PDB file of C-alpha atoms in Angstrom:
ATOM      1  CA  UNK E   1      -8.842-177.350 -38.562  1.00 79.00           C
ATOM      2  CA  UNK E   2     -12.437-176.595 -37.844  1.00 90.00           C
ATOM      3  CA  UNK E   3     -15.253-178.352 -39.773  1.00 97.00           C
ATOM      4  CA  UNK E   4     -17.554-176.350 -41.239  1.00 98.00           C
ATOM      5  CA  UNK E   5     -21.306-175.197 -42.565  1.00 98.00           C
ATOM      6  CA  UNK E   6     -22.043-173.148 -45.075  1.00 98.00           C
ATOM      7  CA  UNK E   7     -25.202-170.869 -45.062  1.00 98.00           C
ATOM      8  CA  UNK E   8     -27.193-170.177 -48.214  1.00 98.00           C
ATOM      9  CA  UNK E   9     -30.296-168.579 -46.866  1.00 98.00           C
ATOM     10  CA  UNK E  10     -33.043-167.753 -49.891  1.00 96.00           C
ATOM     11  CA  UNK E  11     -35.971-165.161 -49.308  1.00 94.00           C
ATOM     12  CA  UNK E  12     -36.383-161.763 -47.425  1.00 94.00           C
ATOM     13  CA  UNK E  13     -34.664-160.352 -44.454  1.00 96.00           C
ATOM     14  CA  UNK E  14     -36.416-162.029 -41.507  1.00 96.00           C
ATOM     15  CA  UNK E  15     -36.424-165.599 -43.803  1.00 96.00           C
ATOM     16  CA  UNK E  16     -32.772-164.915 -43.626  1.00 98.00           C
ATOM     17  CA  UNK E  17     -31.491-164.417 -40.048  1.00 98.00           C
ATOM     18  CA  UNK E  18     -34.116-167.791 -39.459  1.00 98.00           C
ATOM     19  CA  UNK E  19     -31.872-169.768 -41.515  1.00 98.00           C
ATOM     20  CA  UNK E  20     -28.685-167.784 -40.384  1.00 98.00           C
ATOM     21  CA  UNK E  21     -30.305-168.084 -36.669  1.00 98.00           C
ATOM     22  CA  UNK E  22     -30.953-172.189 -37.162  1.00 98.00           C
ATOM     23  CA  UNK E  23     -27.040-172.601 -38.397  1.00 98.00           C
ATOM     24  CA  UNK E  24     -25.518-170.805 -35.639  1.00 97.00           C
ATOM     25  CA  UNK E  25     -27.336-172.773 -33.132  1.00 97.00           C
ATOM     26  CA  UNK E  26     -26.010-175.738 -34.769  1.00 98.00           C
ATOM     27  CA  UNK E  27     -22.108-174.325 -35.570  1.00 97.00           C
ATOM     28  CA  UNK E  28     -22.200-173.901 -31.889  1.00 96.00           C
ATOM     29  CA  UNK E  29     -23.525-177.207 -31.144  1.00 96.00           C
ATOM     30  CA  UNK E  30     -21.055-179.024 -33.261  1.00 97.00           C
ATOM     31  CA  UNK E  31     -18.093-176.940 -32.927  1.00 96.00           C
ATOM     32  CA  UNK E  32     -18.069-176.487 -36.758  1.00 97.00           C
ATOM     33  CA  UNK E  33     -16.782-172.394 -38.405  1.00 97.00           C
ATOM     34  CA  UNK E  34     -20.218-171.242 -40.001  1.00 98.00           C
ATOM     35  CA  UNK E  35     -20.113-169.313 -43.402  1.00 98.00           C
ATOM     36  CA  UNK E  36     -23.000-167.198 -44.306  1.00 98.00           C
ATOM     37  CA  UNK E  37     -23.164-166.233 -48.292  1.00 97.00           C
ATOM     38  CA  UNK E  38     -26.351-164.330 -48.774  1.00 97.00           C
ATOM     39  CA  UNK E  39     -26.121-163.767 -52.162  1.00 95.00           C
ATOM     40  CA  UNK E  40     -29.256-165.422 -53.051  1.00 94.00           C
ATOM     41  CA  UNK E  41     -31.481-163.819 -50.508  1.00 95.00           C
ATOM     42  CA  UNK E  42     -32.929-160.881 -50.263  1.00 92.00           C
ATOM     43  CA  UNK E  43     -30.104-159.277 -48.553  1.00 95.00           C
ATOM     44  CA  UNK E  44     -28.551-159.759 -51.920  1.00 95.00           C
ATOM     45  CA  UNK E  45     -24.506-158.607 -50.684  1.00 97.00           C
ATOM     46  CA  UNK E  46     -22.788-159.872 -48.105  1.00 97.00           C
ATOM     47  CA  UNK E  47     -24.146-160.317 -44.709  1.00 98.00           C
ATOM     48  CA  UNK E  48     -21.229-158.895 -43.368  1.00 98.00           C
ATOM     49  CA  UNK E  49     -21.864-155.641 -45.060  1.00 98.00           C
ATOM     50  CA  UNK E  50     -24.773-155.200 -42.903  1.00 98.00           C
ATOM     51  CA  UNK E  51     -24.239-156.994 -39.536  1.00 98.00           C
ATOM     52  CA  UNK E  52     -21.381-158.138 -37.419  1.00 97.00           C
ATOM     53  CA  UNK E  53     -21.413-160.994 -34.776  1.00 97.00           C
ATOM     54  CA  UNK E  54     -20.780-159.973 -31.631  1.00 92.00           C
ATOM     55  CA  UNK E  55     -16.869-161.020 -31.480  1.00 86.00           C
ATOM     56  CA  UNK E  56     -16.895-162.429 -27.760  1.00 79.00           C
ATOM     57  CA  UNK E  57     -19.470-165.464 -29.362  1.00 82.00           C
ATOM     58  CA  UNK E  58     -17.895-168.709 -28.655  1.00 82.00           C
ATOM     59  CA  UNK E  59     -18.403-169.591 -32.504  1.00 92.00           C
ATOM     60  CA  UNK E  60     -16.157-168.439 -35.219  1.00 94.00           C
ATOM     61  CA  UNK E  61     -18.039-166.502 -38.283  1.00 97.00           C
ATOM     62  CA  UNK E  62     -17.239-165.368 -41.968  1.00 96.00           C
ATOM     63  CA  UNK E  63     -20.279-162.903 -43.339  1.00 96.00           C
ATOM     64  CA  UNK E  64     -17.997-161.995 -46.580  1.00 94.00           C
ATOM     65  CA  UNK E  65     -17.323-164.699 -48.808  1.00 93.00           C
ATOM     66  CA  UNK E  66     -15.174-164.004 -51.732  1.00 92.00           C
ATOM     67  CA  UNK E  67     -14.807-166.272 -54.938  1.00 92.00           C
ATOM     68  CA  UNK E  68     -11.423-168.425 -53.509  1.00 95.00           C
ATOM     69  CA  UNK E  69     -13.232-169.035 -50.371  1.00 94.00           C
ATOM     70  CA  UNK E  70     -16.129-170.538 -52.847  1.00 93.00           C
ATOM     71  CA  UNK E  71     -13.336-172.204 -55.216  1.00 95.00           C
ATOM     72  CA  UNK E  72     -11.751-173.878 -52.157  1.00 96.00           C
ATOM     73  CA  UNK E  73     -15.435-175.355 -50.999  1.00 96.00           C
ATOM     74  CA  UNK E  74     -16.030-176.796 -54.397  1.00 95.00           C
ATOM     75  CA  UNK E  75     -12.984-178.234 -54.174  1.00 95.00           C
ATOM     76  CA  UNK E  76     -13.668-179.802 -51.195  1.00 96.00           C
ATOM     77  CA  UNK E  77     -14.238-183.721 -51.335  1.00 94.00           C
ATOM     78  CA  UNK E  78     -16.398-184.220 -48.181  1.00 97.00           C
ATOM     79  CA  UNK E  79     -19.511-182.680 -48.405  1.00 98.00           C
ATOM     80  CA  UNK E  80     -23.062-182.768 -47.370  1.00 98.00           C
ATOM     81  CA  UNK E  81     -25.452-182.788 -49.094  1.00 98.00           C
ATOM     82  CA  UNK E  82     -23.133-184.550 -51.751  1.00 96.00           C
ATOM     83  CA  UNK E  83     -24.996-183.055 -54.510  1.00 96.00           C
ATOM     84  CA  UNK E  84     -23.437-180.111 -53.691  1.00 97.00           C
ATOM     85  CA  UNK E  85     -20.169-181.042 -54.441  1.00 96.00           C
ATOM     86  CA  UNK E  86     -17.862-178.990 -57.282  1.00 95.00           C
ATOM     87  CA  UNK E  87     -21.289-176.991 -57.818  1.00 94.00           C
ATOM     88  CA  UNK E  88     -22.454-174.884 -54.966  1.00 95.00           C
ATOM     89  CA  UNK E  89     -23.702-171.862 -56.782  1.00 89.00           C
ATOM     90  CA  UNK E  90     -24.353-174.019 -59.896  1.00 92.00           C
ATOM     91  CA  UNK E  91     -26.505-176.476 -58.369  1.00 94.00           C
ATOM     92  CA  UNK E  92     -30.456-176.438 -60.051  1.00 95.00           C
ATOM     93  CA  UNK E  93     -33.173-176.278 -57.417  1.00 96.00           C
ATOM     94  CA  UNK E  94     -36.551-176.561 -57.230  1.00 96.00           C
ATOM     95  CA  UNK E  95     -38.847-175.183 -54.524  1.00 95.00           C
ATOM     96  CA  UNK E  96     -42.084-177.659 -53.127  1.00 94.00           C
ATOM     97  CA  UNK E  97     -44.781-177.093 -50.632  1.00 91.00           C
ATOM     98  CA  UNK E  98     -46.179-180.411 -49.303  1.00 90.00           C
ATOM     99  CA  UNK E  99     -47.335-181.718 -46.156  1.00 88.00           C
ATOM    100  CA  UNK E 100     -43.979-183.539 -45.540  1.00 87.00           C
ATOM    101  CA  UNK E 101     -41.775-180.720 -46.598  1.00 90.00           C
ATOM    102  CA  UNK E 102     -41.529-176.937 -47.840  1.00 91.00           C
ATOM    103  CA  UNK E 103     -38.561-175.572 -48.856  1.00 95.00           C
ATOM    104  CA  UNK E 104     -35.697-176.332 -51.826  1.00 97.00           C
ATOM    105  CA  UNK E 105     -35.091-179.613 -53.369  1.00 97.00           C
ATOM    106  CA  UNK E 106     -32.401-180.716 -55.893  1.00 97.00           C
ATOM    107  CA  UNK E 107     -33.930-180.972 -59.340  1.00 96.00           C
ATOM    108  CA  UNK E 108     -31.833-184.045 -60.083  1.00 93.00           C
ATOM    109  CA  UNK E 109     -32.747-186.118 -56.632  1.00 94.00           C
ATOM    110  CA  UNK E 110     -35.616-183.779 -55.542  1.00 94.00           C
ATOM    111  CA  UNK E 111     -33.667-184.083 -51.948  1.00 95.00           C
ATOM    112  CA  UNK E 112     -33.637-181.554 -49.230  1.00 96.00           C
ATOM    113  CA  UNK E 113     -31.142-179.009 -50.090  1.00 98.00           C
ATOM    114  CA  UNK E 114     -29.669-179.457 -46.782  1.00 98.00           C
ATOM    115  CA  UNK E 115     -28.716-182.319 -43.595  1.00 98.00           C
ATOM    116  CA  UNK E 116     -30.058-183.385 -40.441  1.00 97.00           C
ATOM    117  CA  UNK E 117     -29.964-180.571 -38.035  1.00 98.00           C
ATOM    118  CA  UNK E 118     -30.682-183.006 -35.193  1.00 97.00           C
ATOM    119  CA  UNK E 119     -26.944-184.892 -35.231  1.00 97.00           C
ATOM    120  CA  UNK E 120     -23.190-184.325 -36.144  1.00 97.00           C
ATOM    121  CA  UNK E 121     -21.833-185.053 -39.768  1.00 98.00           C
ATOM    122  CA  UNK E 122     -18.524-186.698 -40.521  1.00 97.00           C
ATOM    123  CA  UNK E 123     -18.488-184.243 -43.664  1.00 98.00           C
ATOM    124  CA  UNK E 124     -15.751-181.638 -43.523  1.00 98.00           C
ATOM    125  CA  UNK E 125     -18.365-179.744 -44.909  1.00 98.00           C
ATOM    126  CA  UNK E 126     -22.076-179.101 -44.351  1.00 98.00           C
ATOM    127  CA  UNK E 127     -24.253-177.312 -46.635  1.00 98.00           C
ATOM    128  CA  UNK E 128     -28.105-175.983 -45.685  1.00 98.00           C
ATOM    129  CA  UNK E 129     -30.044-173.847 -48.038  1.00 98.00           C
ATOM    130  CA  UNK E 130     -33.314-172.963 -47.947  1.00 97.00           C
ATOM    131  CA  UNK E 131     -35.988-170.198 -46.879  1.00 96.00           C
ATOM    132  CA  UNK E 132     -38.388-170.099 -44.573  1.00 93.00           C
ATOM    133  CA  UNK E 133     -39.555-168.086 -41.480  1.00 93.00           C
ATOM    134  CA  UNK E 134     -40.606-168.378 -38.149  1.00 94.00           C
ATOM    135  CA  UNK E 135     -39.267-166.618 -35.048  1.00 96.00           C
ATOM    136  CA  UNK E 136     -36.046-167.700 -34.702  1.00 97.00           C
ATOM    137  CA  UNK E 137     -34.632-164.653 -35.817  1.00 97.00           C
ATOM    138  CA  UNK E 138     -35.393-162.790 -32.443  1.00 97.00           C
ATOM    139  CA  UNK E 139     -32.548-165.397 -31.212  1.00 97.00           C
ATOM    140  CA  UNK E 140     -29.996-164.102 -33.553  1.00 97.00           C
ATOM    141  CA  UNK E 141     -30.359-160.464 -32.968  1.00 98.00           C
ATOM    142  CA  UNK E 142     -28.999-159.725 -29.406  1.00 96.00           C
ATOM    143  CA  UNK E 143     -26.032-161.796 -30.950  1.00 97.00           C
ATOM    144  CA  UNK E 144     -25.486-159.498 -33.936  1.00 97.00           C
ATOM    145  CA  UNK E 145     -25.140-155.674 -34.193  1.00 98.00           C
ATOM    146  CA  UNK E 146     -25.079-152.919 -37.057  1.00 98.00           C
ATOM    147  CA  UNK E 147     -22.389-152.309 -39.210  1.00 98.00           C
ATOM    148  CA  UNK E 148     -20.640-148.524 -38.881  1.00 98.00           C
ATOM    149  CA  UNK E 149     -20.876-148.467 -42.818  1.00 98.00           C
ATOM    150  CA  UNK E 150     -24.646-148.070 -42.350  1.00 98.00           C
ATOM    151  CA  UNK E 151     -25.123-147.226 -38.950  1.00 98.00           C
ATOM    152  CA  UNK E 152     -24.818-143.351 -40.272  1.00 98.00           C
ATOM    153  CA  UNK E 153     -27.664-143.876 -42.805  1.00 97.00           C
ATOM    154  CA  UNK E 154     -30.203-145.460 -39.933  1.00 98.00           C
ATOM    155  CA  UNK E 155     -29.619-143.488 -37.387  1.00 98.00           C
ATOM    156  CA  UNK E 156     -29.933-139.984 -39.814  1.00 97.00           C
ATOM    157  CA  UNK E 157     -33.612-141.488 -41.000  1.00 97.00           C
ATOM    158  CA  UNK E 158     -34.455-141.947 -37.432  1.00 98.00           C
ATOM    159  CA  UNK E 159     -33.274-137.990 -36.984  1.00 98.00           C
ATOM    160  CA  UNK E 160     -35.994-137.187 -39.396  1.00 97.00           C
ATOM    161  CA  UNK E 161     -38.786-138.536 -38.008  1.00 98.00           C
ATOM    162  CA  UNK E 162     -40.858-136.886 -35.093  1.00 98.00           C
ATOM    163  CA  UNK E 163     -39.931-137.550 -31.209  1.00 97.00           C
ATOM    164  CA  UNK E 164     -43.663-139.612 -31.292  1.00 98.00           C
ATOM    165  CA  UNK E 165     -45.851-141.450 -34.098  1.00 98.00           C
ATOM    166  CA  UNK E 166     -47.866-143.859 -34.527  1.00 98.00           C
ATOM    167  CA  UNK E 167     -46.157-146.302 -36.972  1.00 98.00           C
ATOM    168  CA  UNK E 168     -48.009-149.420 -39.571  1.00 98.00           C
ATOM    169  CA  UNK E 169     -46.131-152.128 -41.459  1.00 97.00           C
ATOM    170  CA  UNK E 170     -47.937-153.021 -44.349  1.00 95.00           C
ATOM    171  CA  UNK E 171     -47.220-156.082 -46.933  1.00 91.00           C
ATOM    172  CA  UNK E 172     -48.967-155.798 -49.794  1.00 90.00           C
ATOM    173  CA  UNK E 173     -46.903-157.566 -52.961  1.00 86.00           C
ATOM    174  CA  UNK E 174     -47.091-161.034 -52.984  1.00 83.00           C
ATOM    175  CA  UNK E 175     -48.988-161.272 -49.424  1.00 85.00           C
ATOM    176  CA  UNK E 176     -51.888-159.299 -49.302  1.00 89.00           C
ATOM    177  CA  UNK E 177     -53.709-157.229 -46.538  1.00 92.00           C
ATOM    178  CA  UNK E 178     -56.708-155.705 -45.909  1.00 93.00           C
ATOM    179  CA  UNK E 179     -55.150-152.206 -45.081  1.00 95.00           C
ATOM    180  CA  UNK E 180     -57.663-150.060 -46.096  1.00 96.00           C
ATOM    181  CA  UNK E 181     -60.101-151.105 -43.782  1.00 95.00           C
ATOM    182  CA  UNK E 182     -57.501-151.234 -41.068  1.00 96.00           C
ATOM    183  CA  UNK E 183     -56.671-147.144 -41.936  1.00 97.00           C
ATOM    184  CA  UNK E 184     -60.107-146.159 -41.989  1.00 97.00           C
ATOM    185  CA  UNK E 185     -60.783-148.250 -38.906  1.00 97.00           C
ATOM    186  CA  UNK E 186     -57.789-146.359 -36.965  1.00 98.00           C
ATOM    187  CA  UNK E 187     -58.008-142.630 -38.889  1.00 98.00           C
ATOM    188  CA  UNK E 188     -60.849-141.052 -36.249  1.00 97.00           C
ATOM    189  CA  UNK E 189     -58.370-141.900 -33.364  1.00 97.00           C
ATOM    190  CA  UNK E 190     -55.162-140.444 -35.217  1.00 98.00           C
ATOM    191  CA  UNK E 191     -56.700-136.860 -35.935  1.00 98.00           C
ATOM    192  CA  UNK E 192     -53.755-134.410 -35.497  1.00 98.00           C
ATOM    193  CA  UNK E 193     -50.790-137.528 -35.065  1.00 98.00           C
ATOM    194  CA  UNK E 194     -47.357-138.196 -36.767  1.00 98.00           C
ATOM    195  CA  UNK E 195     -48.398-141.497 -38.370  1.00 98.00           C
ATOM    196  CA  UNK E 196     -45.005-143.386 -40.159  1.00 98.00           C
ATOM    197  CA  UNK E 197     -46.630-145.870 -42.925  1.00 97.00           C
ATOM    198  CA  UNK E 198     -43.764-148.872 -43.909  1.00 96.00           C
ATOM    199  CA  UNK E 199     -44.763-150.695 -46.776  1.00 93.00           C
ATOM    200  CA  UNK E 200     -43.590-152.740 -49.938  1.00 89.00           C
ATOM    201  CA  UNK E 201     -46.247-151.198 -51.582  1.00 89.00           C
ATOM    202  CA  UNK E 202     -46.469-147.842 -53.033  1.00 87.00           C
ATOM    203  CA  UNK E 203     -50.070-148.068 -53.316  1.00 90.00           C
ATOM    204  CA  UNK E 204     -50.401-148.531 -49.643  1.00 93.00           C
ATOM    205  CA  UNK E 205     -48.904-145.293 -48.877  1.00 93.00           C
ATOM    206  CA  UNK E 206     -50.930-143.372 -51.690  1.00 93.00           C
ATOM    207  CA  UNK E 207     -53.777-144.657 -50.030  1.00 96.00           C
ATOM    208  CA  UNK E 208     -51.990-143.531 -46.285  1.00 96.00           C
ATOM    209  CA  UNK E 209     -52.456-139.985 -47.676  1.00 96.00           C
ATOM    210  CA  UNK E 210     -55.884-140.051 -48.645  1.00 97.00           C
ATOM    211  CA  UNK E 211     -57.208-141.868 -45.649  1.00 98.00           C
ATOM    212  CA  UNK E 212     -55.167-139.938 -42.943  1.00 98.00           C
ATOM    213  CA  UNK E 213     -55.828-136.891 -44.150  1.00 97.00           C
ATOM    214  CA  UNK E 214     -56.177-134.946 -40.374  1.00 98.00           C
ATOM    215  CA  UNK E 215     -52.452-136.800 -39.750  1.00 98.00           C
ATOM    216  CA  UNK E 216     -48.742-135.970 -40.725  1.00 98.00           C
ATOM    217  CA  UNK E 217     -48.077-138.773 -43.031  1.00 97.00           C
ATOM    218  CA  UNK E 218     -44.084-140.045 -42.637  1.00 97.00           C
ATOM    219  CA  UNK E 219     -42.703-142.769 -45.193  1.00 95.00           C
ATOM    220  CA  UNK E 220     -39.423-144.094 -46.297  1.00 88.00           C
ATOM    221  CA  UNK E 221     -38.706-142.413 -49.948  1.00 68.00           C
ATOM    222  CA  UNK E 222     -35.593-144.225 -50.075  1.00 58.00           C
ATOM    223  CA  UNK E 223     -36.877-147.757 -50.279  1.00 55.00           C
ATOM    224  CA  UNK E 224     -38.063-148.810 -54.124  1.00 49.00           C
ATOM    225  CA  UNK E 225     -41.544-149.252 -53.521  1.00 47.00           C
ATOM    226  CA  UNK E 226     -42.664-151.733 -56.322  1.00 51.00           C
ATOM    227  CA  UNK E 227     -46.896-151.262 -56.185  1.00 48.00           C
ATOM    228  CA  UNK E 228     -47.395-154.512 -57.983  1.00 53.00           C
ATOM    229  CA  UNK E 229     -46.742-158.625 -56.904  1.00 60.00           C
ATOM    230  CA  UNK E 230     -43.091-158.639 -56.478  1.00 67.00           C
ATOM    231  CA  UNK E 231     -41.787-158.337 -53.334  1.00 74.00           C
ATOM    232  CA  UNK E 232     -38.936-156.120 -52.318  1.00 78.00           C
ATOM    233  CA  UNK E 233     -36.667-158.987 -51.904  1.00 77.00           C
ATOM    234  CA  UNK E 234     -37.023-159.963 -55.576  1.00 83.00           C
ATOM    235  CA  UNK E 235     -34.073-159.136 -57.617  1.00 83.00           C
ATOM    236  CA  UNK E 236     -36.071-158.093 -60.544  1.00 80.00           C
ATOM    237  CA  UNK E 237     -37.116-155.065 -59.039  1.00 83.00           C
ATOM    238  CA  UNK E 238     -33.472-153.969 -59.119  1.00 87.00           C
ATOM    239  CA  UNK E 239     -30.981-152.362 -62.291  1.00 88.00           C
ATOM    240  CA  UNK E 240     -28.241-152.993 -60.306  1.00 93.00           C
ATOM    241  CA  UNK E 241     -25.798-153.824 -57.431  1.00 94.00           C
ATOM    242  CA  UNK E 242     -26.177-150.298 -55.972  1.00 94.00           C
ATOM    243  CA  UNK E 243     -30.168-150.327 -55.692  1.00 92.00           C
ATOM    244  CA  UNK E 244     -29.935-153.738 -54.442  1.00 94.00           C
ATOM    245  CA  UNK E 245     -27.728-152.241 -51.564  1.00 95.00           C
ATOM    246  CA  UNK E 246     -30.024-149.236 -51.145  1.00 93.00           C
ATOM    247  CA  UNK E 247     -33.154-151.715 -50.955  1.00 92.00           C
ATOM    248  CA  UNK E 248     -31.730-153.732 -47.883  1.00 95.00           C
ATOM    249  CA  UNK E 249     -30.415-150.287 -45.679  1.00 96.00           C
ATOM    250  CA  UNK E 250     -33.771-148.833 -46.630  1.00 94.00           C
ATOM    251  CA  UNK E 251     -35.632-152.126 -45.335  1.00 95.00           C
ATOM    252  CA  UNK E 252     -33.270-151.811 -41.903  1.00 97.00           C
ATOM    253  CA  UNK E 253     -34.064-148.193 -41.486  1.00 97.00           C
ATOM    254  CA  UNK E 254     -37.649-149.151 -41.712  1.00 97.00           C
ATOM    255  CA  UNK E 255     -36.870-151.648 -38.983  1.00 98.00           C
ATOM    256  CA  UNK E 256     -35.865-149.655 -36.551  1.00 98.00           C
ATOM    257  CA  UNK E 257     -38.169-146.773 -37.192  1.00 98.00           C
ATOM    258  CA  UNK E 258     -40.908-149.177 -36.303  1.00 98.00           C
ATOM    259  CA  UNK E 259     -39.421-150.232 -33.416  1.00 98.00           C
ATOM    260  CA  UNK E 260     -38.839-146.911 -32.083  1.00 98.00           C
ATOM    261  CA  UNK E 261     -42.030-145.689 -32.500  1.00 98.00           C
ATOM    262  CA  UNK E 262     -44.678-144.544 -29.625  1.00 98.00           C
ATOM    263  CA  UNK E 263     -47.227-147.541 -30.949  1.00 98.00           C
ATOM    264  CA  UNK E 264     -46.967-149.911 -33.551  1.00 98.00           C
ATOM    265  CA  UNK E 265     -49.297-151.634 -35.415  1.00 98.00           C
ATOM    266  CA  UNK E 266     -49.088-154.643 -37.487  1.00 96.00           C
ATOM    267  CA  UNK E 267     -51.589-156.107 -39.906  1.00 91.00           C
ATOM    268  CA  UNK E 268     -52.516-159.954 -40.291  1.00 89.00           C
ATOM    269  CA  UNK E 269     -52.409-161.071 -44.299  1.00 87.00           C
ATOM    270  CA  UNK E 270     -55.652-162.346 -45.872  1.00 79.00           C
ATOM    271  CA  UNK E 271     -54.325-165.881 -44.704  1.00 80.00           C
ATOM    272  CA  UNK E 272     -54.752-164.371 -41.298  1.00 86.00           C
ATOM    273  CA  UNK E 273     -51.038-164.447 -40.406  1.00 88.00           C
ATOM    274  CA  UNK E 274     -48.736-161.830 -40.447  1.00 93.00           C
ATOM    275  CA  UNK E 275     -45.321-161.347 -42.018  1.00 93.00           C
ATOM    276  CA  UNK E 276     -42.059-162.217 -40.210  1.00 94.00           C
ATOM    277  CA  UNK E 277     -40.646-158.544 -41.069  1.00 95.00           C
ATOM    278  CA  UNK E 278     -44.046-157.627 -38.916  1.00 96.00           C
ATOM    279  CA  UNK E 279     -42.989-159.888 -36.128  1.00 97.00           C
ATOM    280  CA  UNK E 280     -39.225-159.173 -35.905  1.00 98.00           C
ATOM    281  CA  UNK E 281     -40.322-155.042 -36.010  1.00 98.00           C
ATOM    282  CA  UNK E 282     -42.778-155.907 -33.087  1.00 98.00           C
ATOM    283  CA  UNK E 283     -40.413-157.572 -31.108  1.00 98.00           C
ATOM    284  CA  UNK E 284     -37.648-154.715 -31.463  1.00 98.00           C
ATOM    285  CA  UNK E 285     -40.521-152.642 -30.498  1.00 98.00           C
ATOM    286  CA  UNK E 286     -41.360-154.562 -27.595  1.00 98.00           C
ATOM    287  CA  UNK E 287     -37.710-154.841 -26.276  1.00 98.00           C
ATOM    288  CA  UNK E 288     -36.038-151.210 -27.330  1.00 97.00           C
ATOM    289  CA  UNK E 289     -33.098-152.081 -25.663  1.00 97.00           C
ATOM    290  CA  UNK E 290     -32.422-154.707 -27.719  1.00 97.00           C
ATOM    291  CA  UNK E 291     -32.714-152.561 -30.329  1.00 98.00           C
ATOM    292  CA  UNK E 292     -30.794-150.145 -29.198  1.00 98.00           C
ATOM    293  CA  UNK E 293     -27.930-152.243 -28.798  1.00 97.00           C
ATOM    294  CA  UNK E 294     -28.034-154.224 -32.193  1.00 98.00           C
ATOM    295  CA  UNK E 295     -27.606-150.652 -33.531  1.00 98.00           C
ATOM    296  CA  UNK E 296     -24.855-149.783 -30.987  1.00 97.00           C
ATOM    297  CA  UNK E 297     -25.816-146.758 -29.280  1.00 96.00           C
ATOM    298  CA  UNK E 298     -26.759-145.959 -26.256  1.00 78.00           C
TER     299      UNK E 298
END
């Protein structure tokens, strides 16, 4: 019987493959079954109700975890970090940021939440959870393709938008960007252009209207735009299950409606970075047949 690691990614959807991405690499490595539960991310569901792994990977996957799968890995004696053990979704974390470390810690040890990537374990089982980002996703993706249960919903957005426009991702909850002066800076050259604005930010696109005002102005009504510091991975911004699911196809079809577009641009935060949803958009954009085939078609 394989070994295995489980995946408990935290954050939004680019944090999440990272993690995802960093796990796989390491299942295949070891020769250990991965497990993915993205229930505390901002995926919210199941992985698996989103993506599928490509099924000739040399590395076996489970993207849908249901409560005996979790009742048979708390019962499990071997374990990794052993603070995990008989309390995996029970388990109380705390999050640091200091120069040795950034990520989760366990309250009780203040620990990693998670092992050393750069060995094998004897545990059975092997835990990581944590967020952060980076670019590791791109790695993941030509590995992974769209579910048919939303394929139907992307690829009728995509229907409704123009043939070619100019498209912007904007954060602007939690990270903040100087967007304004980017749309005023950019307005003169889009005079009579299909301009799609993607943002987390309803404000953002309010302001889209106002600024682009000699442009056709193309937005994602779908997605639950909170205008304030929450970000749209937060579960707070959500009544339920269904708006939760909603919120993550919503995010995707803004995804690929960036990387489809004619030209893309991407604004740096006020820490003069820019998001990892900005980066993973831009590099579908810059490789459209890798998007393409992560949403199966043609």
């Amino acid at each position: 019987m394989l070994k295995e690691l489980l995946c408990i990614p935290y954050g939004g959807l680019n944090d999440t493959l990272v993690q995802i991405s960093r796990c796989y690499e390491y299942a295949k490595i070891y020769k250990r079954q991965l497990l993915i539960d993205t229930s505390k991310s901002g995926i919210f569901l199941d992985f698996g109700l989103y993506f599928e792994f490509n099924p000739q990977l040399d590395c076996k996957v489970t993207t849908v975890i249901d409560d005996d799968t979790f009742d048979r890995l708390n019962s499990c004696l071997s374990v990794k970090p052993f603070e995990f053990k008989g309390m995996i979704r029970d388990v109380a974390l705390r999050h640091v940021t200091t120069p040795e470390y950034k990520g989760y810690t366990f309250s009780t040890s203040g620990k990693p939440t998670s092992f050393d990537f750069s060995s094998d374990h004897m545990e059975d089982l092997l835990i990581h959870l944590n967020c952060g980002g980076g670019i590791a996703s791109h790695s993941l993706i030509p590995c992974l393709r769209i579910t048919q249960r939303i394929k139907g919903r992307i690829l009728s957005y995509l229907s409704s938008l123009p043939l070619d426009y100019i498209a912007f991702h904007i954060r602007n909850t939690d990270i903040k960007t100087d967007f304004i002066t980017l749309f005023q800076a950019t307005a003169p050259n889009l005079r009579g252009r299909n301009v799609l604005v993607c943002s987390d930010d309803s404000h953002v696109i309010a302001v889209a209207k106002d600024v682009f005002v000699e442009s056709t102005i193309y937005s994602n009504n779908k997605v639950s735009y909170t205008s304030g510091h929450l970000s749209l991975h937060c579960r707070e911004n959500y009544r339920d299950l269904n708006e939760m699911d909603d919120a993550t196809i919503a995010s995707l079809c803004d995804l690929f409606a960036l990387a489809f577009s004619s030209h893309l641009i991407i604004a740096k935060h006020r820490g003069n970075w820019y998001s990892g949803f900005s980066r993973l958009a831009y590099e579908l954009f810059q490789n459209k047949e890798m998007s393409r085939m992560l949403l199966g078609i043609s």
